[in-house]
Every structure is written in structure tokens, then in C-alpha cells.
mmCIF file of C-alpha atoms in Angstrom:
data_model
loop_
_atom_site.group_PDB
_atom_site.id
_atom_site.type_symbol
_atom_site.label_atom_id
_atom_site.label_comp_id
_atom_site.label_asym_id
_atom_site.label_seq_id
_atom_site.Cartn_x
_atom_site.Cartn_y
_atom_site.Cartn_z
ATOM 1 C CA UNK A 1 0.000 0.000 0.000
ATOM 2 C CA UNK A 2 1.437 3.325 -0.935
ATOM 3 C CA UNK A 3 1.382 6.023 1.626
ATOM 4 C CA UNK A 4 1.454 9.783 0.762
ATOM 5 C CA UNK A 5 1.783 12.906 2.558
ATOM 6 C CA UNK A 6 0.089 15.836 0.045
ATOM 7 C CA UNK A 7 0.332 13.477 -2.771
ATOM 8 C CA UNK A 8 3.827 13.071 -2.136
ATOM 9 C CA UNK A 9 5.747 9.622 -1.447
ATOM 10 C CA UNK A 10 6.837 9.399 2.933
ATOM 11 C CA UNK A 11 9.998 7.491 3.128
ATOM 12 C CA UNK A 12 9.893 3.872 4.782
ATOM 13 C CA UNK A 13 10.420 3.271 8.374
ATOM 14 C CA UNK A 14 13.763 3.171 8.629
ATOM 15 C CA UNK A 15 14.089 -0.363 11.413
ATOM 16 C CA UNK A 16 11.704 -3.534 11.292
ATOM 17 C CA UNK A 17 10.088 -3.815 8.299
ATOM 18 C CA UNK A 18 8.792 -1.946 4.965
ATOM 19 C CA UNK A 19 6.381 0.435 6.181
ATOM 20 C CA UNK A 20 5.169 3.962 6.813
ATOM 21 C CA UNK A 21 4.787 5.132 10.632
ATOM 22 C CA UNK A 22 1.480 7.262 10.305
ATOM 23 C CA UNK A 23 2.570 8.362 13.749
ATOM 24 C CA UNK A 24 5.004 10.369 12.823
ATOM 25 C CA UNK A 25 2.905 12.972 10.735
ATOM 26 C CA UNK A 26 1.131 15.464 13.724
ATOM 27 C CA UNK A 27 -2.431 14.869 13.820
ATOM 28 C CA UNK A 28 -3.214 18.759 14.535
ATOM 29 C CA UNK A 29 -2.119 19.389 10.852
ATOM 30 C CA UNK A 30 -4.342 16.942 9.037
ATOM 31 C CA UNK A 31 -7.309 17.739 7.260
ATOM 32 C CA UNK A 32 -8.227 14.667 5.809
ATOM 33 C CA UNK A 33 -7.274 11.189 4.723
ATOM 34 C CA UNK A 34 -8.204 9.975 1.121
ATOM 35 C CA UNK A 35 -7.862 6.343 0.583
ATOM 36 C CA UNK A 36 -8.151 4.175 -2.601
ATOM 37 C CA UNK A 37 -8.922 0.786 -2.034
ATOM 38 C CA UNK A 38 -8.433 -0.716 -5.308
ATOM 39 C CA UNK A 39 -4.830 -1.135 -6.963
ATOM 40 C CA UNK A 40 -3.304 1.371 -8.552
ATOM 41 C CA UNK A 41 -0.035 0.062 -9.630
ATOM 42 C CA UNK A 42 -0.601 1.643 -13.392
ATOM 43 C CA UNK A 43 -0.621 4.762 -12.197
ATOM 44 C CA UNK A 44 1.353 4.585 -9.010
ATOM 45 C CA UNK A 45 3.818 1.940 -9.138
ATOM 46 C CA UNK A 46 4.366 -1.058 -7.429
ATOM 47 C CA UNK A 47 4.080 -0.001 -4.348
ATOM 48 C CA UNK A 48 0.663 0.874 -5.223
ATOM 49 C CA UNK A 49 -0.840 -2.780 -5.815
ATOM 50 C CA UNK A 50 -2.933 -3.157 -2.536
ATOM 51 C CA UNK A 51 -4.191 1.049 -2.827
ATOM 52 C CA UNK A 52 -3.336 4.138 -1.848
ATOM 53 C CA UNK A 53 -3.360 6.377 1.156
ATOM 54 C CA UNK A 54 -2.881 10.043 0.644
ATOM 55 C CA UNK A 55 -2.848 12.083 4.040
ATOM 56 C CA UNK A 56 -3.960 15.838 3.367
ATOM 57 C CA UNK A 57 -2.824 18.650 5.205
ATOM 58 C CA UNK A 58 -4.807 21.886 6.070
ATOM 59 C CA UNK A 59 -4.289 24.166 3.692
ATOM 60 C CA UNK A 60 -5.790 27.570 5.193
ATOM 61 C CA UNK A 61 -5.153 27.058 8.874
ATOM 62 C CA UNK A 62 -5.551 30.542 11.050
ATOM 63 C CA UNK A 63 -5.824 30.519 14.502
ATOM 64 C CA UNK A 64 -3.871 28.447 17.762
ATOM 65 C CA UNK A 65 -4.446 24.652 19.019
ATOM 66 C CA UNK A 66 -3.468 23.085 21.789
ATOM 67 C CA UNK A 67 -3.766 19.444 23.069
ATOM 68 C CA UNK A 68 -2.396 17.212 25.494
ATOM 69 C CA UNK A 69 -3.292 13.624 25.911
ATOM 70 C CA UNK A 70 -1.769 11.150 29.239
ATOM 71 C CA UNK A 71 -2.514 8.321 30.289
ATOM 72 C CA UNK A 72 -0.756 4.786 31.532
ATOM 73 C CA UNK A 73 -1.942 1.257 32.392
ATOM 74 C CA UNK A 74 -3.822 -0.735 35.367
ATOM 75 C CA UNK A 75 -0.565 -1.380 36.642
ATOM 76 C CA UNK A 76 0.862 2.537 36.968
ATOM 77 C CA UNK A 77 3.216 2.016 34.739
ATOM 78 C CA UNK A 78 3.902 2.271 30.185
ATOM 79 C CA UNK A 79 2.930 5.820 30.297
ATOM 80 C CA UNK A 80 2.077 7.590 27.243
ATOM 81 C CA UNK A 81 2.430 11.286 26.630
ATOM 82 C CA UNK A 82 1.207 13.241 23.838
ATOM 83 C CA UNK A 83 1.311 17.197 23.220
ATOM 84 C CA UNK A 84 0.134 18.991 19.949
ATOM 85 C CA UNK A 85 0.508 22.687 18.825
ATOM 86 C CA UNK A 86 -0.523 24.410 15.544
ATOM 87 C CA UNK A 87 -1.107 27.781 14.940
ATOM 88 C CA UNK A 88 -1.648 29.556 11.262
ATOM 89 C CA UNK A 89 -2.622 32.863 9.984
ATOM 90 C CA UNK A 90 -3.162 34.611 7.176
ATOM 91 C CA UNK A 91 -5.887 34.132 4.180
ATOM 92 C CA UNK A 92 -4.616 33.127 0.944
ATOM 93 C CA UNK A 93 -7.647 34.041 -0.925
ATOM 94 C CA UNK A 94 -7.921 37.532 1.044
ATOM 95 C CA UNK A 95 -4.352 38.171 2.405
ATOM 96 C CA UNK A 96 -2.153 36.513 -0.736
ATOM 97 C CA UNK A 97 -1.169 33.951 1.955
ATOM 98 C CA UNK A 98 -1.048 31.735 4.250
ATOM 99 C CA UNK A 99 1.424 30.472 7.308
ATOM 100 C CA UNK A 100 0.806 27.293 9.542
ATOM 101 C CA UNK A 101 3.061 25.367 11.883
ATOM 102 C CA UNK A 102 2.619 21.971 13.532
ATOM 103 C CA UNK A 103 3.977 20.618 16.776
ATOM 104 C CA UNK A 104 3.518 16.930 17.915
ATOM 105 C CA UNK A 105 5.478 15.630 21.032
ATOM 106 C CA UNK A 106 5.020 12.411 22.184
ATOM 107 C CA UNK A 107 6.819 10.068 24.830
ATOM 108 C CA UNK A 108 6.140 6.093 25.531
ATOM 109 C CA UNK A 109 7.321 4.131 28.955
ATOM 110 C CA UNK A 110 8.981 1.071 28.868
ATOM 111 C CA UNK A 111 7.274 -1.874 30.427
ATOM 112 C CA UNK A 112 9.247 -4.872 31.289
ATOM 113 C CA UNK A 113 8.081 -8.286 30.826
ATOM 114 C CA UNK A 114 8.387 -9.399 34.662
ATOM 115 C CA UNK A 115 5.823 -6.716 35.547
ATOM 116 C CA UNK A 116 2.977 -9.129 33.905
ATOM 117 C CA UNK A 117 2.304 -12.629 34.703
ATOM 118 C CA UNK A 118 1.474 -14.171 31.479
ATOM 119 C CA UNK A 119 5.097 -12.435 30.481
ATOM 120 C CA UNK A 120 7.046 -13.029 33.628
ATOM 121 C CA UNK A 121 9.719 -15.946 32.678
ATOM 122 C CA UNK A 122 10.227 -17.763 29.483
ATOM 123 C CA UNK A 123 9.466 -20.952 31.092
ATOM 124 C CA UNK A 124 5.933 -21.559 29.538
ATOM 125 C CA UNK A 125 5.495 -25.555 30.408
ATOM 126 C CA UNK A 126 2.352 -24.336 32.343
ATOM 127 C CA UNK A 127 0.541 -22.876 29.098
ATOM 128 C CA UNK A 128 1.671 -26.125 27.429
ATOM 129 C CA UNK A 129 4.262 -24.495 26.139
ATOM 130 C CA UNK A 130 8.467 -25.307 26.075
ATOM 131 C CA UNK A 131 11.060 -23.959 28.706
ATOM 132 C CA UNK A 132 12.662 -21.469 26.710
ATOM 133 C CA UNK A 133 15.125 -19.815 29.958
ATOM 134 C CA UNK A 134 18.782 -19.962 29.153
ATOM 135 C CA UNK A 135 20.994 -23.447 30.280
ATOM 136 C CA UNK A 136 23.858 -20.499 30.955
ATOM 137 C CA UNK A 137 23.514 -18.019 33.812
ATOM 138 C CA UNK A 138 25.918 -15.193 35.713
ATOM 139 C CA UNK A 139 26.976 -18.682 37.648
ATOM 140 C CA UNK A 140 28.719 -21.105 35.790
ATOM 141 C CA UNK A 141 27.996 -24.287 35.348
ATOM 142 C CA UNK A 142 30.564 -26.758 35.806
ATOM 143 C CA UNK A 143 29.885 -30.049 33.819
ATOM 144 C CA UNK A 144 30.994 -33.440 35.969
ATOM 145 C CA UNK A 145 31.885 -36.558 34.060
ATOM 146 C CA UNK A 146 31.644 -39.135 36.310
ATOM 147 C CA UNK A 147 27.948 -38.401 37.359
ATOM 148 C CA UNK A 148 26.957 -37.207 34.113
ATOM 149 C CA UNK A 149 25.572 -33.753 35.865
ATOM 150 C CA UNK A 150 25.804 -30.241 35.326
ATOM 151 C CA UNK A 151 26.237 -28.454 38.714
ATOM 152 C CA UNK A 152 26.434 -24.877 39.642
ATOM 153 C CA UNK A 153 29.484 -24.130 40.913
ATOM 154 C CA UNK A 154 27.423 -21.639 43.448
ATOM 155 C CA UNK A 155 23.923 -21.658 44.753
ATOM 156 C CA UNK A 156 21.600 -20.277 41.910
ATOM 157 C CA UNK A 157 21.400 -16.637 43.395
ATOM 158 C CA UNK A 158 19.592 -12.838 42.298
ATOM 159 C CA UNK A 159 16.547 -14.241 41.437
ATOM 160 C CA UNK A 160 17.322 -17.030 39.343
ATOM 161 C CA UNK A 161 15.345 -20.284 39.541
ATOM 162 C CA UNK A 162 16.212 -23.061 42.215
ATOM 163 C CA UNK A 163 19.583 -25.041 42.021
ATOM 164 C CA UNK A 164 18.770 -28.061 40.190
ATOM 165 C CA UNK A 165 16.164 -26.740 37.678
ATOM 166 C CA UNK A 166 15.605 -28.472 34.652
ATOM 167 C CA UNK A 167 16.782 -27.262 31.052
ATOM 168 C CA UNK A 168 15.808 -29.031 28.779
ATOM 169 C CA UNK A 169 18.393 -27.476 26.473
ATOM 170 C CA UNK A 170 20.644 -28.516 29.126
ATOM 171 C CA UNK A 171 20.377 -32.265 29.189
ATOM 172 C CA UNK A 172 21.584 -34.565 31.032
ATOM 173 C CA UNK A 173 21.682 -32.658 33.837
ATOM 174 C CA UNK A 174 20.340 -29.934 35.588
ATOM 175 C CA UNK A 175 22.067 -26.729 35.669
ATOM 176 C CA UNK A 176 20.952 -22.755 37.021
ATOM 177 C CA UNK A 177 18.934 -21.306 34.119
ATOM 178 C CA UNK A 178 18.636 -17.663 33.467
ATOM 179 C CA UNK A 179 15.157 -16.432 32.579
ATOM 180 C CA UNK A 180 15.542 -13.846 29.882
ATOM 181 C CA UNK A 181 12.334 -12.217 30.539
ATOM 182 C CA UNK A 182 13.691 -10.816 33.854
ATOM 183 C CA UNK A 183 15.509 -8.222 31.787
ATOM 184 C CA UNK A 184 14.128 -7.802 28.141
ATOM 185 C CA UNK A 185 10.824 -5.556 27.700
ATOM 186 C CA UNK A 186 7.040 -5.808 26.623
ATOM 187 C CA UNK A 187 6.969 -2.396 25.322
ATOM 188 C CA UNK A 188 10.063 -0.146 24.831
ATOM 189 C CA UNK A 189 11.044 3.196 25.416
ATOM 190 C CA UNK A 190 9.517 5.724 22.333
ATOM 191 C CA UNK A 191 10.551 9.408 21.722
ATOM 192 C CA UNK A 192 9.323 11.147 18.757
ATOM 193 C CA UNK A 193 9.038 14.968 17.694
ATOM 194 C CA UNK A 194 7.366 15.853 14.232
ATOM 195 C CA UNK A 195 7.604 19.601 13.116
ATOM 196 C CA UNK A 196 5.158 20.670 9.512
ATOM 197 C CA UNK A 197 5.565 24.038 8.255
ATOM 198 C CA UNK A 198 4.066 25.663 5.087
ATOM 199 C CA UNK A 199 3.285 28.475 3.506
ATOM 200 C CA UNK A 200 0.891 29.059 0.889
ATOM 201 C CA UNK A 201 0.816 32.451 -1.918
ATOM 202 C CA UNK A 202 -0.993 33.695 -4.018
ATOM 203 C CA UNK A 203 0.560 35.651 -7.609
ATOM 204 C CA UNK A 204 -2.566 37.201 -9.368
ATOM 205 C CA UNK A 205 -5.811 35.407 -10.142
ATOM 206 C CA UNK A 206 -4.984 32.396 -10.466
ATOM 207 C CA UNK A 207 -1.135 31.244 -9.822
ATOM 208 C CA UNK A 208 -0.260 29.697 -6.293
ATOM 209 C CA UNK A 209 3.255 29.514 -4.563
ATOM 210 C CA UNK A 210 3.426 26.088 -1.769
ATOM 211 C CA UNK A 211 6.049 25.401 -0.114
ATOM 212 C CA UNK A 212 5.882 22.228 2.879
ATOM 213 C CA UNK A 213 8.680 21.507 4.944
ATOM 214 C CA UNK A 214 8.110 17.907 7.340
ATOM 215 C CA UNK A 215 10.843 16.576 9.910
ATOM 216 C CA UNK A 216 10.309 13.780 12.217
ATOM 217 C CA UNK A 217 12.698 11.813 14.141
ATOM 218 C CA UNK A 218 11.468 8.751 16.597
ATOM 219 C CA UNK A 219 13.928 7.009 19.160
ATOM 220 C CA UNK A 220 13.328 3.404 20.401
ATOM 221 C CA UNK A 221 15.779 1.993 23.296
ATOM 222 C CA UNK A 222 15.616 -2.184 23.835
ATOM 223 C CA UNK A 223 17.639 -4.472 25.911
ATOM 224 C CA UNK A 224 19.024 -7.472 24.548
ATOM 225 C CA UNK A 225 20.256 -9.929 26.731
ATOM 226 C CA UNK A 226 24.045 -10.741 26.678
ATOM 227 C CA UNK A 227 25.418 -13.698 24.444
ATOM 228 C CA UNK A 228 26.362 -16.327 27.226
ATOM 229 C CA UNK A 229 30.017 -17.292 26.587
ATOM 230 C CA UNK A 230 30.348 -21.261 27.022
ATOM 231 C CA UNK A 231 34.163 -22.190 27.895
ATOM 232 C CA UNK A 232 34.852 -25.892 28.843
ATOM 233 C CA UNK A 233 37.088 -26.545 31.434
ATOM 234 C CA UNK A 234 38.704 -30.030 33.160
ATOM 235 C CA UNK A 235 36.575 -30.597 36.733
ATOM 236 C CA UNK A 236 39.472 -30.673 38.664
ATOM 237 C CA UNK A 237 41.058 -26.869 37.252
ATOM 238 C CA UNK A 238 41.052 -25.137 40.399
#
């Protein structure tokens, strides 16, 4: 589906797949949104074979707005922020122009994936699911031969399952498992700041001047787990 901004082509979203964040244009500044459902590759392109989706700006905007939007989840936390300003003045048919600016602002709190139950640790045997924590932790393993056993080299400690828990990644043996939900997030941190600006004028009776300038950035911050490093060592190396 091709998206367009004023009949003109938005650039892809630049991580995660071949798309066009809507988000990112400032909702004070829109007029209207004209969609064709049918493909229009002839005309188009390619990108056109499942329709079109042309956003349309106001074009003779006078006056201030203001809006702010907050709000988070049951559980107090993944707050979302949202702050809009445009202002215009000027009549083009009247005044020979027109002036508008647009201002969206908008922040969204990470939520981590131990702050829900259903999310909590990657060990999903109780939905009928696999075990999916880690057979490496922060405390090594050590691997002994004779009884064909993994065993911590330390008590399983900061949170981590029991000593002795089952991997099944792991086998034989039991070993402490790391769950990687206990660090890795449902819903990341999101920053994003869109600024429109255009002026319209008017030459004589019927010759118009446009000029559009749109700028939007959006930040996303994740956590990854670390790549466990495995290093085998003889059971008796002190």
C-alpha cells in the first residue's frame, strides 16, 4: 500500500520492516485522509498494488491549538504522553497567503516483561508451552563426568530459579537457568518529535506559490540480553 503525505511519497520506516509510521505525521495538521482501495499500480507503481493512502494537510489554517493527551496502564506504569501545537494565519484568498506550523510531542514508557504474569519468565510448560530460559547463567555451570551432571558451581542466586532446575536445552543434567524475561521488555522506550511548516501564496488570479517543509525523528531503546560465553574446562582446574 502506498502512503502519501500531500500526494507526495513518505519514506519507509527506517528499522523492522517496509512500512510507513502514520505516527510520525502530527495529527493537529491533518485535514483529511483519502484512501483508494483498489490497486493502482498503473498509475502509481508497485508499491501501489494493494491502494493508496494520501494524508492531506490543512491548507488555510488561522488561529492556535493546543492538546495534550496522558494516560498509563492498570498497573501505573507504560505511560504515554502526547502534546500537539498548531497555529496559522493569514488568508490566501484575502491576504495573498497563508502560514501554519505543527507541533507533535510524544513520549512512551517502557514496560518490562516481569511486571505481567502471562510475560514473567520464558518458562511456559504451564501454558503447554516449552522452557525457553537460558541453560547459561551469571553462575557457571561446571559439567561433571563421572555423574553425568551439570552443577552450579554456586547456589543459583539474584533471582534465578532453584539449584537443580531443569533445562531441557541442558540435558543430562540440571544446571541454574537464566530467565531472559527478567531483563528484556514488553513495550520499549519511544521518543518522537514531528515539526510541519508551510506556507501558501498567491501571484494574481490564479497562480499559487506552496512550499511544505516535514521533519520527524522517533527514538526506540531495547535491551538485549548478553550472548552467554560457554568455555569448557577439566573438573578438577582449580
Amino acid at each position: 500500500t502506498l502512503v502519501l503525505l500531500n500526494g507526495k511519497r513518505l519514506p519507509r520506516y527506517p528499522v523492522g520492516g517496509d512500512y510507513v509510521d502514520l505516527n510520525s505525521i502530527p495529527f493537529s495538521v491533518i485535514e483529511r485522509v483519502e484512501v483508494l482501495r483498489d490497486g493502482a499500480s498503473a498509475l502509481y507503481g508497485s508499491d501501489a498494488v494493494a491502494g493508496v493512502v494520501n494524508v492531506i494537510t490543512k491548507k488555510d489554517y488561522q488561529g492556535l491549538g493546543l492538546s495534550a493527551s496522558r494516560g498509563q496502564s492498570s498497573r501505573n506504569d507504560g505511560e504515554k504522553q502526547r502534546y500537539s501545537l498548531n497555529a496559522g494565519a493569514g488568508n490566501i484568498e484575502k491576504d495573498g497567503y497563508n502560514v501554519a506550523f505543527g507541533l507533535d510531542i510524544s513520549r512512551i514508557n517502557r514496560i518490562y516483561n516481569r511486571d505481567r504474569d502471562i510475560t514473567a519468565s520464558a518458562d511456559l510448560r504451564q501454558y503447554g508451552l516449552a522452557d525457553d530460559r537460558l541453560p547459561t547463567s551469571p553462575q557457571p555451570n561446571v559439567y561433571l563426568i563421572k555423574s553425568d551432571q551439570y552443577k552450579p558451581i554456586a547456589p543459583c542466586t539474584g533471582g534465578l530459579p532453584a539449584e537443580g532446575v531443569e533445562v531441557a536445552s541442558a540435558q543430562p543434567g540440571k544446571v541454574c537457568a537464566f530467565d531472559p524475561n527478567s531483563t528484556t521488555l514488553l513495550q520499549p522506550d519511544i521518543q518522537s518529535k514531528a515539526i510541519y511548516l508551510n506556507g501558501s501564496f498567491k501571484f494574481g488570479s490564479d497562480t499559487y506559490l506552496r512550499l511544505e517543509h516535514f521533519d520527524s525523528t522517533r527514538q526506540s531503546g531495547n535491551f538485549l540480553n548478553p550472548q552467554p560465553i560457554t568455555n569448557q574446562v577439566a573438573a578438577t582446574d582449580p
